[in-house]
mmCIF file of C-alpha atoms in Angstrom:
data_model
loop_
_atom_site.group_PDB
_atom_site.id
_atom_site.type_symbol
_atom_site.label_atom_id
_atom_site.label_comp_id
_atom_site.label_asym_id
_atom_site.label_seq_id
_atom_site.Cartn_x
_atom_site.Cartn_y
_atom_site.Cartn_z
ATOM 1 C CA UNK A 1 0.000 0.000 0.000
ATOM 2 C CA UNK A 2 1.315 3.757 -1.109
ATOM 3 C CA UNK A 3 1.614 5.774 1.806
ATOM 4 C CA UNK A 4 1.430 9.377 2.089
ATOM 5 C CA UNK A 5 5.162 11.263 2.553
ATOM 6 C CA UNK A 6 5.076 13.658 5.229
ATOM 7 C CA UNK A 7 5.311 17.131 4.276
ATOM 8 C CA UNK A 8 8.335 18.972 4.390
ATOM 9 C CA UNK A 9 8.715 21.201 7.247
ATOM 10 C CA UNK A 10 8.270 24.773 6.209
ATOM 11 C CA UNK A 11 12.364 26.142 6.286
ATOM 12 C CA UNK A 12 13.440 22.778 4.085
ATOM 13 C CA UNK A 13 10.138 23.587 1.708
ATOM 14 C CA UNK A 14 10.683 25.609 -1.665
ATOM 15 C CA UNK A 15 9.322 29.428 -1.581
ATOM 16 C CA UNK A 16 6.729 30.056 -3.912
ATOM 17 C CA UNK A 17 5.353 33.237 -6.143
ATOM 18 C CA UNK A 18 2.272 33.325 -7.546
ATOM 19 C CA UNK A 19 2.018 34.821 -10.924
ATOM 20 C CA UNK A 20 -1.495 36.255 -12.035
ATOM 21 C CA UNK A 21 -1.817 37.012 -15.676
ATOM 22 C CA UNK A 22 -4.141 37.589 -18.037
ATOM 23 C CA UNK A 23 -4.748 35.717 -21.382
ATOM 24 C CA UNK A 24 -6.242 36.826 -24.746
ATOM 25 C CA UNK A 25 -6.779 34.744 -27.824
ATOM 26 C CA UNK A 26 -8.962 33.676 -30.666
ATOM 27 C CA UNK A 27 -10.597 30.432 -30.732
ATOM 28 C CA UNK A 28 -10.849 28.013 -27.868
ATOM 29 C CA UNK A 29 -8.520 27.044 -25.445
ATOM 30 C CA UNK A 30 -8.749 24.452 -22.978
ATOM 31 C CA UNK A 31 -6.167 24.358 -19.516
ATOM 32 C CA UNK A 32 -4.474 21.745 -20.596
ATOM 33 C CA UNK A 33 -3.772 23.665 -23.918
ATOM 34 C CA UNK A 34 -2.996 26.637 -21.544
ATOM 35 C CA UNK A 35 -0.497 24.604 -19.986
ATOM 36 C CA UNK A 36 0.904 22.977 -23.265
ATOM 37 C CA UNK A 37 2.197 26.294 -24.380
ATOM 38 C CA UNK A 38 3.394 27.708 -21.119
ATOM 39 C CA UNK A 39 5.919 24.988 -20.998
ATOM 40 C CA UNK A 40 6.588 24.874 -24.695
ATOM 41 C CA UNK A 41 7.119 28.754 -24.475
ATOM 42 C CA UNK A 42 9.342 28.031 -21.389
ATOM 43 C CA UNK A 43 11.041 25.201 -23.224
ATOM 44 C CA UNK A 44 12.492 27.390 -26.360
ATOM 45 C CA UNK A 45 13.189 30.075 -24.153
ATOM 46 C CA UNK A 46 15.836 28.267 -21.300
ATOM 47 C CA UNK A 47 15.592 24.722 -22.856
ATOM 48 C CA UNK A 48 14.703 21.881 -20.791
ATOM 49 C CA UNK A 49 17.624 22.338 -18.233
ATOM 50 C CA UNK A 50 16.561 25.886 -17.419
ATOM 51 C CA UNK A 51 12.714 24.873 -17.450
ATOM 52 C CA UNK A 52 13.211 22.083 -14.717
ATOM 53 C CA UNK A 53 14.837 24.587 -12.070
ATOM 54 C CA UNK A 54 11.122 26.860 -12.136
ATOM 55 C CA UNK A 55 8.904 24.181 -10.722
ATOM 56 C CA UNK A 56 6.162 25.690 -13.352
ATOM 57 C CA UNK A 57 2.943 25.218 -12.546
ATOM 58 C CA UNK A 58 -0.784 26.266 -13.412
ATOM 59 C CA UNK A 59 -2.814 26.701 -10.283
ATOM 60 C CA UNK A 60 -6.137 28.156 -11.357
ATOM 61 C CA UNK A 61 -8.004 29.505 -14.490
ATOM 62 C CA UNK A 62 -11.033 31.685 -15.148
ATOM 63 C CA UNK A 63 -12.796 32.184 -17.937
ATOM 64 C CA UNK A 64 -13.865 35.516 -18.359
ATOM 65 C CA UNK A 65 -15.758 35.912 -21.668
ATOM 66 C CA UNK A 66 -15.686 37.656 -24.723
ATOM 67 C CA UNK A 67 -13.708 41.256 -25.572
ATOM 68 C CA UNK A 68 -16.799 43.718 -24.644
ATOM 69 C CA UNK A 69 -14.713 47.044 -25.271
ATOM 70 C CA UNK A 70 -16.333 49.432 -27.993
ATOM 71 C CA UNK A 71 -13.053 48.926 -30.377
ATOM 72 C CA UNK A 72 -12.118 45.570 -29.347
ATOM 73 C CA UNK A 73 -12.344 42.306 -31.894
ATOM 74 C CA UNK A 74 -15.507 40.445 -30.328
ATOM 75 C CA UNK A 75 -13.578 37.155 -31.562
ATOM 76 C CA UNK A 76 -11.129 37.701 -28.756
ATOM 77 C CA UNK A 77 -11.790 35.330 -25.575
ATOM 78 C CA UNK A 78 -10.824 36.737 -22.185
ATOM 79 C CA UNK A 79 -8.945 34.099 -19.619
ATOM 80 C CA UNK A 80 -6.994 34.707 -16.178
ATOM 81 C CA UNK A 81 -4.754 32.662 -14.487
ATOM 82 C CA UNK A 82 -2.352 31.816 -11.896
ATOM 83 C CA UNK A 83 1.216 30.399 -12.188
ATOM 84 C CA UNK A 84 3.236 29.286 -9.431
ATOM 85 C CA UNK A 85 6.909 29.266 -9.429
ATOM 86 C CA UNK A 86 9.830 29.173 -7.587
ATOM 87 C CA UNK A 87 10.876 32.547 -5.786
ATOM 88 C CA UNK A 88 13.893 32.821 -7.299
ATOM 89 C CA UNK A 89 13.049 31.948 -11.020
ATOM 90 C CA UNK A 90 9.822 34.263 -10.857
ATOM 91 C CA UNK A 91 11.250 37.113 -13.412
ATOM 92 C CA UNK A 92 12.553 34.468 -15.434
ATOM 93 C CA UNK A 93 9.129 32.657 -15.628
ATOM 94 C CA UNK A 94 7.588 36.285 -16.231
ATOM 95 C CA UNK A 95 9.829 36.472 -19.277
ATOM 96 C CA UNK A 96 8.457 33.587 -20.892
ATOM 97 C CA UNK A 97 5.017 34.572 -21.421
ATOM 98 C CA UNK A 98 5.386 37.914 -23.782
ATOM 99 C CA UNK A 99 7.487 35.487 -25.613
ATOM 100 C CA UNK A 100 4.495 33.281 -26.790
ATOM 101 C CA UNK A 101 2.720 34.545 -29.163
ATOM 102 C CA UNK A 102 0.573 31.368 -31.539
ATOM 103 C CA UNK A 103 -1.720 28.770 -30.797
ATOM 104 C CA UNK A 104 -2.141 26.307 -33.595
ATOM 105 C CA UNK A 105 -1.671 29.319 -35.882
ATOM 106 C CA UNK A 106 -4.092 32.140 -33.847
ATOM 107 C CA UNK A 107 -2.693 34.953 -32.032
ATOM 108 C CA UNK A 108 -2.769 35.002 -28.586
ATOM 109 C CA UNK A 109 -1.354 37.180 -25.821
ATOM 110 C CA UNK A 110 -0.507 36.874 -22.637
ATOM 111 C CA UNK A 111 0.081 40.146 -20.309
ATOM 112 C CA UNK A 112 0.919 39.920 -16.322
ATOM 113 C CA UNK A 113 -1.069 41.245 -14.183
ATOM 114 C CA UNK A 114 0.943 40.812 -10.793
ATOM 115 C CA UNK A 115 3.328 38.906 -8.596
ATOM 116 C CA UNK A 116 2.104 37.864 -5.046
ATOM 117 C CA UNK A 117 3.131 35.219 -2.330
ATOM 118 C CA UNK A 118 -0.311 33.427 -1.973
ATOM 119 C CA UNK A 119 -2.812 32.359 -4.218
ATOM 120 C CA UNK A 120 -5.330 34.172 -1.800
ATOM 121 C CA UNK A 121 -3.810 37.378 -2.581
ATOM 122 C CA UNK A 122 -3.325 36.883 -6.035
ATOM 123 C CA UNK A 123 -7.006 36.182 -6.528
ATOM 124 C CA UNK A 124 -8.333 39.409 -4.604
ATOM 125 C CA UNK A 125 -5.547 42.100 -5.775
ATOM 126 C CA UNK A 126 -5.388 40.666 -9.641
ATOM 127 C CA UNK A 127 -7.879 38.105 -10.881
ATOM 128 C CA UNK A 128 -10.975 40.316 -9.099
ATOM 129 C CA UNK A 129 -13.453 37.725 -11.020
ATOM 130 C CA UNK B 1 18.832 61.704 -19.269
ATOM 131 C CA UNK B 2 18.888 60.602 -15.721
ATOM 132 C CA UNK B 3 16.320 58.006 -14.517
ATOM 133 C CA UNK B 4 15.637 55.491 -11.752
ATOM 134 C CA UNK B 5 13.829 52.067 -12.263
ATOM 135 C CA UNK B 6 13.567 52.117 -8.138
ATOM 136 C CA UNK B 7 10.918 55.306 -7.692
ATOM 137 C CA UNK B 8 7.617 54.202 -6.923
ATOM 138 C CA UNK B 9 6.088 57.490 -9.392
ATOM 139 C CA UNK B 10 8.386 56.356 -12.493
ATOM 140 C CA UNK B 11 7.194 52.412 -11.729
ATOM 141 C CA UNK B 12 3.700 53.172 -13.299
ATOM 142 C CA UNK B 13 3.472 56.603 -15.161
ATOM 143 C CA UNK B 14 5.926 57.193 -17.797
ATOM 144 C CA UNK B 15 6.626 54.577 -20.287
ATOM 145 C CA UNK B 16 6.139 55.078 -24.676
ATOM 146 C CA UNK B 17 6.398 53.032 -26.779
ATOM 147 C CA UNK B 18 8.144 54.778 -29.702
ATOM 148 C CA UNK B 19 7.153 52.377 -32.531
ATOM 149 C CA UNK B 20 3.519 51.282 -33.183
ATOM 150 C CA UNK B 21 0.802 51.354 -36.271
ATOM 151 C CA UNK B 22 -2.800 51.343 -36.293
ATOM 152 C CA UNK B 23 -6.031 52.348 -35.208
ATOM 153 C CA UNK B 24 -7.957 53.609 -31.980
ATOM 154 C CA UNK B 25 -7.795 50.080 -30.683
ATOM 155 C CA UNK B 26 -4.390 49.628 -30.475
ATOM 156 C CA UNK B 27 -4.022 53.195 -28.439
ATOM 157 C CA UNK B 28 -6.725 52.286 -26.253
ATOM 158 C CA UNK B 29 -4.558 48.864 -25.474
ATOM 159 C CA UNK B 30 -1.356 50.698 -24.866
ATOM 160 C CA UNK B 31 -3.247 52.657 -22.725
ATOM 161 C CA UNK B 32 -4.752 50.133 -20.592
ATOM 162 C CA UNK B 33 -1.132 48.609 -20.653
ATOM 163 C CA UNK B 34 -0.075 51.614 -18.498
ATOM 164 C CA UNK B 35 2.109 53.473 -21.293
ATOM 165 C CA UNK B 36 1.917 57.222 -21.214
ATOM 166 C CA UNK B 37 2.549 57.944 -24.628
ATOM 167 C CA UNK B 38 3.279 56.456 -28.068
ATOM 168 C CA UNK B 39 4.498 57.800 -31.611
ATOM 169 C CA UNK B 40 2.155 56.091 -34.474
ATOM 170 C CA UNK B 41 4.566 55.113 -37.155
ATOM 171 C CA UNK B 42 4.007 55.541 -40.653
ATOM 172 C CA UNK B 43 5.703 54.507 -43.769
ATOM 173 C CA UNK B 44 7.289 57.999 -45.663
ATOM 174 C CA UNK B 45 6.727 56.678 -49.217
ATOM 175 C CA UNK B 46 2.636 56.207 -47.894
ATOM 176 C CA UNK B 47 2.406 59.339 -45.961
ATOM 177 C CA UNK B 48 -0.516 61.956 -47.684
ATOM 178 C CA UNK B 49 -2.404 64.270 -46.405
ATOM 179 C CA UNK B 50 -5.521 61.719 -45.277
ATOM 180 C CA UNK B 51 -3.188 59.755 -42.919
ATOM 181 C CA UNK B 52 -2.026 63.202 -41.668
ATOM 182 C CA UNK B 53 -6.046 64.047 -40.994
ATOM 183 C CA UNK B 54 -6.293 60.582 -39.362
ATOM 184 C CA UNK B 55 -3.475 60.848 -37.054
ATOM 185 C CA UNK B 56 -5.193 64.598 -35.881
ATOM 186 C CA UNK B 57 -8.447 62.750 -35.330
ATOM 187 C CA UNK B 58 -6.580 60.093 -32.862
ATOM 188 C CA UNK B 59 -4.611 62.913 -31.430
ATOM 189 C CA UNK B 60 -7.777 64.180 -30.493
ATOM 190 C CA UNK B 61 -9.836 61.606 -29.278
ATOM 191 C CA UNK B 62 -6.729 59.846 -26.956
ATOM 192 C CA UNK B 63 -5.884 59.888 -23.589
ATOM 193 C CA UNK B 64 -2.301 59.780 -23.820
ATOM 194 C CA UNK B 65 0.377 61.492 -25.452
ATOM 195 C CA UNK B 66 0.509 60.443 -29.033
ATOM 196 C CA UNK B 67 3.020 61.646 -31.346
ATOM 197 C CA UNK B 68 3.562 61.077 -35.074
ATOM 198 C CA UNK B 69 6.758 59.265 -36.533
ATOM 199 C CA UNK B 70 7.982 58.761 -40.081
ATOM 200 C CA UNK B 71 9.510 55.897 -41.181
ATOM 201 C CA UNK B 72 12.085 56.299 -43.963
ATOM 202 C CA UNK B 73 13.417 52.942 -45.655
ATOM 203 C CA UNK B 74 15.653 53.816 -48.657
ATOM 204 C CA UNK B 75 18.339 52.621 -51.128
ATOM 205 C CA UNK B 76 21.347 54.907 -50.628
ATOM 206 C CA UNK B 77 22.673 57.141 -48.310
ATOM 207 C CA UNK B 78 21.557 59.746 -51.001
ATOM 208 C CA UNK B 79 18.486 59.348 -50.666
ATOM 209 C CA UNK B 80 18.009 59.229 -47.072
ATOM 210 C CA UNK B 81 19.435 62.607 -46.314
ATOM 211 C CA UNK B 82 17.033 64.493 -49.103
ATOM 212 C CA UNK B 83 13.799 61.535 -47.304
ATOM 213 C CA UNK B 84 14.838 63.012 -44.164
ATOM 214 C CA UNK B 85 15.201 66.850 -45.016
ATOM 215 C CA UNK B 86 11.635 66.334 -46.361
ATOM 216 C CA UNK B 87 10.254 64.650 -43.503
ATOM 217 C CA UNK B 88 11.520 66.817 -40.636
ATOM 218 C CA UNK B 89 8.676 69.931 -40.918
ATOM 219 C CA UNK B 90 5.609 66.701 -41.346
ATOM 220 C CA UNK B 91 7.117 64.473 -38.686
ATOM 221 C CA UNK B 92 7.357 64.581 -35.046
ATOM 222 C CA UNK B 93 9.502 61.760 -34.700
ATOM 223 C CA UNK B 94 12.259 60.369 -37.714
ATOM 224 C CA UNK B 95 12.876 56.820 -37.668
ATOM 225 C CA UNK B 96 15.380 54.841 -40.259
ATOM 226 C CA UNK B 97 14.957 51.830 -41.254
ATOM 227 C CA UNK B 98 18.285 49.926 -41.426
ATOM 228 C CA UNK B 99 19.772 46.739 -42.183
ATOM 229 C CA UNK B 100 22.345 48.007 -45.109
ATOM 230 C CA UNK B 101 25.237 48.787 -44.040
ATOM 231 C CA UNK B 102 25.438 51.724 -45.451
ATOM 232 C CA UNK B 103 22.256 52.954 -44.405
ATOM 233 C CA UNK B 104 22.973 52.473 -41.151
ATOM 234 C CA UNK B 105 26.215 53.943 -41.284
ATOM 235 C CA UNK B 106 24.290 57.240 -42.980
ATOM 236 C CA UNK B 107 21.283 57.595 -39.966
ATOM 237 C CA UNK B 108 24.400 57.482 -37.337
ATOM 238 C CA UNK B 109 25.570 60.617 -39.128
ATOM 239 C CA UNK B 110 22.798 62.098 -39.872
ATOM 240 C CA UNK B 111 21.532 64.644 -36.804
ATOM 241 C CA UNK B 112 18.156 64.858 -37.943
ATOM 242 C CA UNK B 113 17.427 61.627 -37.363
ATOM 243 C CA UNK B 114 15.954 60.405 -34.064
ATOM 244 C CA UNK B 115 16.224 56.655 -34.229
ATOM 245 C CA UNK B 116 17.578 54.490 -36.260
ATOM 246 C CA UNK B 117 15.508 51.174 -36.339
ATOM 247 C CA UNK B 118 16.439 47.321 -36.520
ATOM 248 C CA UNK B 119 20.153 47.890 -37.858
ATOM 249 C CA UNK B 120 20.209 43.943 -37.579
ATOM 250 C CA UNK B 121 17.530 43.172 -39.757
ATOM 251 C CA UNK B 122 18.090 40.747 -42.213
ATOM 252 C CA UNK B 123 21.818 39.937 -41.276
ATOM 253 C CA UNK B 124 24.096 37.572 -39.017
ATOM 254 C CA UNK B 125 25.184 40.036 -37.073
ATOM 255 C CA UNK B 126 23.945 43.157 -34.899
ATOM 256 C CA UNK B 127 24.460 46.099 -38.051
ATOM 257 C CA UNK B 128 26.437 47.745 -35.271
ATOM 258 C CA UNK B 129 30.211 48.628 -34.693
ATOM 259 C CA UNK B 130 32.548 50.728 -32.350
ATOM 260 C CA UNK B 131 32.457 53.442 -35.636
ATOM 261 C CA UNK B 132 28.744 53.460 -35.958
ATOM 262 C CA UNK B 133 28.241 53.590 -32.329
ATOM 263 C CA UNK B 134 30.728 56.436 -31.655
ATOM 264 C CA UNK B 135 28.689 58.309 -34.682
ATOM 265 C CA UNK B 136 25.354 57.483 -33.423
ATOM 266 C CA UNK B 137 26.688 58.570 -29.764
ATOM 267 C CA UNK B 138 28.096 61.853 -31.314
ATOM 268 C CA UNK B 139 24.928 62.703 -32.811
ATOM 269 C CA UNK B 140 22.534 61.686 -30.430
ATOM 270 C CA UNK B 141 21.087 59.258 -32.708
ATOM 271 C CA UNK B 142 18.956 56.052 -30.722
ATOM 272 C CA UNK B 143 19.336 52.749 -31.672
ATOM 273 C CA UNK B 144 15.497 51.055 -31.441
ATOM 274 C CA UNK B 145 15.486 47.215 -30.341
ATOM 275 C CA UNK B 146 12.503 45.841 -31.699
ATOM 276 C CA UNK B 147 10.481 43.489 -29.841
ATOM 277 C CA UNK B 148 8.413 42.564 -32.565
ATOM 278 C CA UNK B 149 11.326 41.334 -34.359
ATOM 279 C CA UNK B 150 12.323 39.027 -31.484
ATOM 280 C CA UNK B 151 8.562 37.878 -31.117
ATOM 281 C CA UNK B 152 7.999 37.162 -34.508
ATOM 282 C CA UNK B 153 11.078 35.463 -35.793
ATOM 283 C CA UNK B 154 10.614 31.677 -36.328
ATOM 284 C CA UNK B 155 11.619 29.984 -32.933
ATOM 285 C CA UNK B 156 14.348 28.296 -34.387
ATOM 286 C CA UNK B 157 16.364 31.528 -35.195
ATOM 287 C CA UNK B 158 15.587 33.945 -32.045
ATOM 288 C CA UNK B 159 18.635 32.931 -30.343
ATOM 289 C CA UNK B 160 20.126 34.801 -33.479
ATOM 290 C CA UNK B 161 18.360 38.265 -32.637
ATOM 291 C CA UNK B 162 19.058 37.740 -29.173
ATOM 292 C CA UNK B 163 22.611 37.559 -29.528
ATOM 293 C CA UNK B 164 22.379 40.716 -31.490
ATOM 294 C CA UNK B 165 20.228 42.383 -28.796
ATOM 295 C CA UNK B 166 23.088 41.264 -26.383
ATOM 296 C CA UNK B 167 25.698 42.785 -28.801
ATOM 297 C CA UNK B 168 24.116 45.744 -29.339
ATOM 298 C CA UNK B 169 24.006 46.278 -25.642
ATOM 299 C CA UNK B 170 27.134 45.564 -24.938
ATOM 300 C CA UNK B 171 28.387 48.486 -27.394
ATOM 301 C CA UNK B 172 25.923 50.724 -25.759
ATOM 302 C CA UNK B 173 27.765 50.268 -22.324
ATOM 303 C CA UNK B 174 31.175 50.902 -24.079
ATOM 304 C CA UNK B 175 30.539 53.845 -26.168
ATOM 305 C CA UNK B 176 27.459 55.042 -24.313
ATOM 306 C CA UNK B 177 24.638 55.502 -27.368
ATOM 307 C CA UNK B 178 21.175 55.795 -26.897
ATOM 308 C CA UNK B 179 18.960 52.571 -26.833
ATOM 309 C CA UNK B 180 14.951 52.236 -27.318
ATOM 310 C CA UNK B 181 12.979 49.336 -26.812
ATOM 311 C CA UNK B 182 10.202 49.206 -28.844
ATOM 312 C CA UNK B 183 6.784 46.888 -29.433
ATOM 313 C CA UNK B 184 6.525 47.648 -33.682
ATOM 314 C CA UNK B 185 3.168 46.649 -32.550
ATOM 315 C CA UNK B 186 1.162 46.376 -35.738
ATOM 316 C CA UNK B 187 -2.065 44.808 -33.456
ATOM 317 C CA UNK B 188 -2.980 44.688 -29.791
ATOM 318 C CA UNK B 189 -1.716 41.033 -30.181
ATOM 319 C CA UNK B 190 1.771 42.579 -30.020
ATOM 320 C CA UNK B 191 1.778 44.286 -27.384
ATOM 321 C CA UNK B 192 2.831 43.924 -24.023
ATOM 322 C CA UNK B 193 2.686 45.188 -20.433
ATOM 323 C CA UNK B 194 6.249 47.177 -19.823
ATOM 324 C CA UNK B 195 6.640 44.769 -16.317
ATOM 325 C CA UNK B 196 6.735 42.232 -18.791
ATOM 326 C CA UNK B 197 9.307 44.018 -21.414
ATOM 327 C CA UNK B 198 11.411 44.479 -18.171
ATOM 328 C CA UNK B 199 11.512 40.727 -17.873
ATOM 329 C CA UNK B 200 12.140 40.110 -21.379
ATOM 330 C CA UNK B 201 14.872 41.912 -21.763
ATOM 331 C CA UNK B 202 16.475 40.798 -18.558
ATOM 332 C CA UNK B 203 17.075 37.897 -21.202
ATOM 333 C CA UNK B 204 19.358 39.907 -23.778
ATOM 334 C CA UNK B 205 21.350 41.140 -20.637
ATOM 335 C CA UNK B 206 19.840 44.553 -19.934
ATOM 336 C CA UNK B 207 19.228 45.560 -16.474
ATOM 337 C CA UNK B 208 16.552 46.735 -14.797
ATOM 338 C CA UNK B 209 17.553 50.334 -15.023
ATOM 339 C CA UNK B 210 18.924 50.077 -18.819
ATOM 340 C CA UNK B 211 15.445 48.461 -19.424
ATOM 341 C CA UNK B 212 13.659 51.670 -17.646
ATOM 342 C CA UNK B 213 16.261 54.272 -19.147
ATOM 343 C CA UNK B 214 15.387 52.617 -23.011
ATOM 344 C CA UNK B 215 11.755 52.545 -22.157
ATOM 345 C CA UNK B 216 11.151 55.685 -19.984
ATOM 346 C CA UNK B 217 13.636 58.147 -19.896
ATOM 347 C CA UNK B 218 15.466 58.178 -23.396
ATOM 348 C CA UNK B 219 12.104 58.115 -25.605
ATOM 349 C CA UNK B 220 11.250 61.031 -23.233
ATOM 350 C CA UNK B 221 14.176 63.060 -23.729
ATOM 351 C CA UNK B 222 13.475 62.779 -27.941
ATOM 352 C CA UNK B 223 10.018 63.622 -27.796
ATOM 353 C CA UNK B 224 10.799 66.662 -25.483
ATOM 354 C CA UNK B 225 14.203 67.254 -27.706
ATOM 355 C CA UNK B 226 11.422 67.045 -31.099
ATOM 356 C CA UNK B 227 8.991 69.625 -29.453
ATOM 357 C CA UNK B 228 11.704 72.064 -28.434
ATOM 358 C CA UNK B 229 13.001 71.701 -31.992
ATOM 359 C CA UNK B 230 11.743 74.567 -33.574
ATOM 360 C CA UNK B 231 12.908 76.873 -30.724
ATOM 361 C CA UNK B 232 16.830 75.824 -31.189
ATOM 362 C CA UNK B 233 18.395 78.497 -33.442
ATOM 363 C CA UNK B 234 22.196 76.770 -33.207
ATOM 364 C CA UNK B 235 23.523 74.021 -31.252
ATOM 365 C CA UNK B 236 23.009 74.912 -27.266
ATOM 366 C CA UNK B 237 21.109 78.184 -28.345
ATOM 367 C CA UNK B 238 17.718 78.014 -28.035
ATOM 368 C CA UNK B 239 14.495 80.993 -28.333
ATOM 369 C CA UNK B 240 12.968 81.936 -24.688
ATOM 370 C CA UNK B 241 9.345 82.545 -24.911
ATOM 371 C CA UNK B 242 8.552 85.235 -22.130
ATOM 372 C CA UNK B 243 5.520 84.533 -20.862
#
């Protein structure tokens, strides 16, 4: 039978930031194809080597409708998100995502919308859903 | 051209983005981006006097600071001093559009020009050298890094234009030349939050105050150097207004 490790006692754990950002594309998108080209965008930029040492990973994702601004392309689907990452790696992982810019051949963008230390945080002072 | 990345006021307010095309959309974007000004770029050979009514409209209807720039792409040295003589009274801002070497050479010599953009494009190396960046340094002539370039190169080859980023900064340091960073946003798709630019070009080497000084403070200094332009009668003599 698989038992459960003990957690790690808070000094010996790895420090976490939370990365809110917002997402903007055409088409439909799905979290695991949210996640696909995180790490593939993370992947050209510092290679595999560099992508292990971030501990990358997509907490949470809203979906948050359609563009509803006067000028805006209604096409354009609205998501935000959090990414959580190592402490020391988070300005690396922030310069990953302006870097991506296609999803099977649509435009998307990502833009950041802030850097916190909890998820509760994140959610209140960025996502605001 | 002094500026500080660490000031809570410059964190937020005053970043332009030097290099962009379009309509009220994109503006609006840049906008909600937190950039506090931008020069809309336009091709010389297309400029007429309907894109000149079009720019006054957005002028107009805009929240931020929006200046006009011209970009010239030419041939020959030649013709990119009589393209830039022409532009100077229409344009606010003069932009060159290099990649020959001898055009490059020409728009670090020329004083009338205000930036000279993507000296790397379409070559293995950066377009830059210790004599074009003592000339461009003499003549206060910027040097624009182009994010769209590094965006939208085939992900294959954007070590390349990385490299050439990291070169170009690297003579920047030495001979102490302006540098801009700008989107060449063409749609709101290309554009991106400055935080974000910061982080991005943490990649090519800059740091955090090169990234503010090429975002913030040097596109600053030419748009205030291009308004005060009419008032200069010589070098360092310039018309007082009494008020």
């Amino acid at each position: 039978m698989n038992q459960k490790l003990k957690i790690l006692p808070p000094t010996m754990r790895d420090k976490k930031r939370y990365i809110a950002f917002e997402l903007i594309f055409q088409g439909h998108m799905t979290r695991e194809d949210v996640i696909d080209t995180i790490i593939e965008g993370s992947l050209y930029l510092y290679g595999a080597c560099g992508t292990g040492k971030f501990d990358i990973w997509v907490v949470k994702l809203w979906k948050c409708g359609k563009n509803t601004s006067p000028h805006g392309n209604p096409d354009e689907n609205y998501m935000r998100g959090i990414i959580r990452c190592r402490r020391e790696e988070v300005e690396s992982v922030r310069a990953v995502l302006p870097t991506i810019t296609r999803f099977r051949g649509k435009h998307l963008v990502f833009h950041t919308l802030g850097i916190s230390g909890t998820i509760k945080s994140a959610t209140k002072n960025f996502i605001k859903v | 051209m002094e500026g500080n990345y660490s000031t809570k006021k410059n964190y937020r307010e005053n970043f332009y983005d030097l290099n962009i095309s379009g309509n009220r959309s994109i503006i609006e974007e840049a906008e909600r981006l937190g950039f506090a000004g931008v020069s809309l770029t336009y091709n010389f050979d297309d400029y007429n006097s309907e894109i000149s009514k079009e720019y006054d409209e957005l002028k107009l209807e805009s929240n931020i600071l929006i200046r006009k720039c011209l970009e010239i792409s030419c041939k020959n040295p030649e013709e990119l001093k009589k393209k830039v003589q022409r532009s100077r009274k229409k344009a606010d801002i003069i932009m060159v559009r290099g990649g020959d070497n001898r055009i490059n050479r020409a728009a670090c010599e020329e004083r009338n020009v205000d930036i000279l953009s993507q000296p790397y494009r379409n070559r293995r190396d950066s377009g830059m050298n210790h004599v074009l960046s003592r000339q461009a340094a003499e003549n206060d002539v910027a040097v624009e890094i182009n994010l769209s370039s590094l965006l939208k190169t085939n992900l294959r080859y954007r070590h390349r234009i990385i490299s050439q980023f990291r070169h170009i900064m690297d003579l920047k340091r030495k001979y102490g030349f302006s540098v801009v960073i700008s989107s060449g946003a063409r749609s709101s798709y290309d554009q991106r939050n400055p935080m974000d630019i910061f982080a991005l070009s943490n990649c090519f080497g800059m740091t955090k105050n090169e990234s503010f000084e090429a975002l913030s403070t040097i596109p600053k200094h030419i748009i205030d150097r291009n308004d005060e332009r009419d008032n200069f009668v010589l070098d360092g003599v310039k018309t007082v207004v009494e008020l």
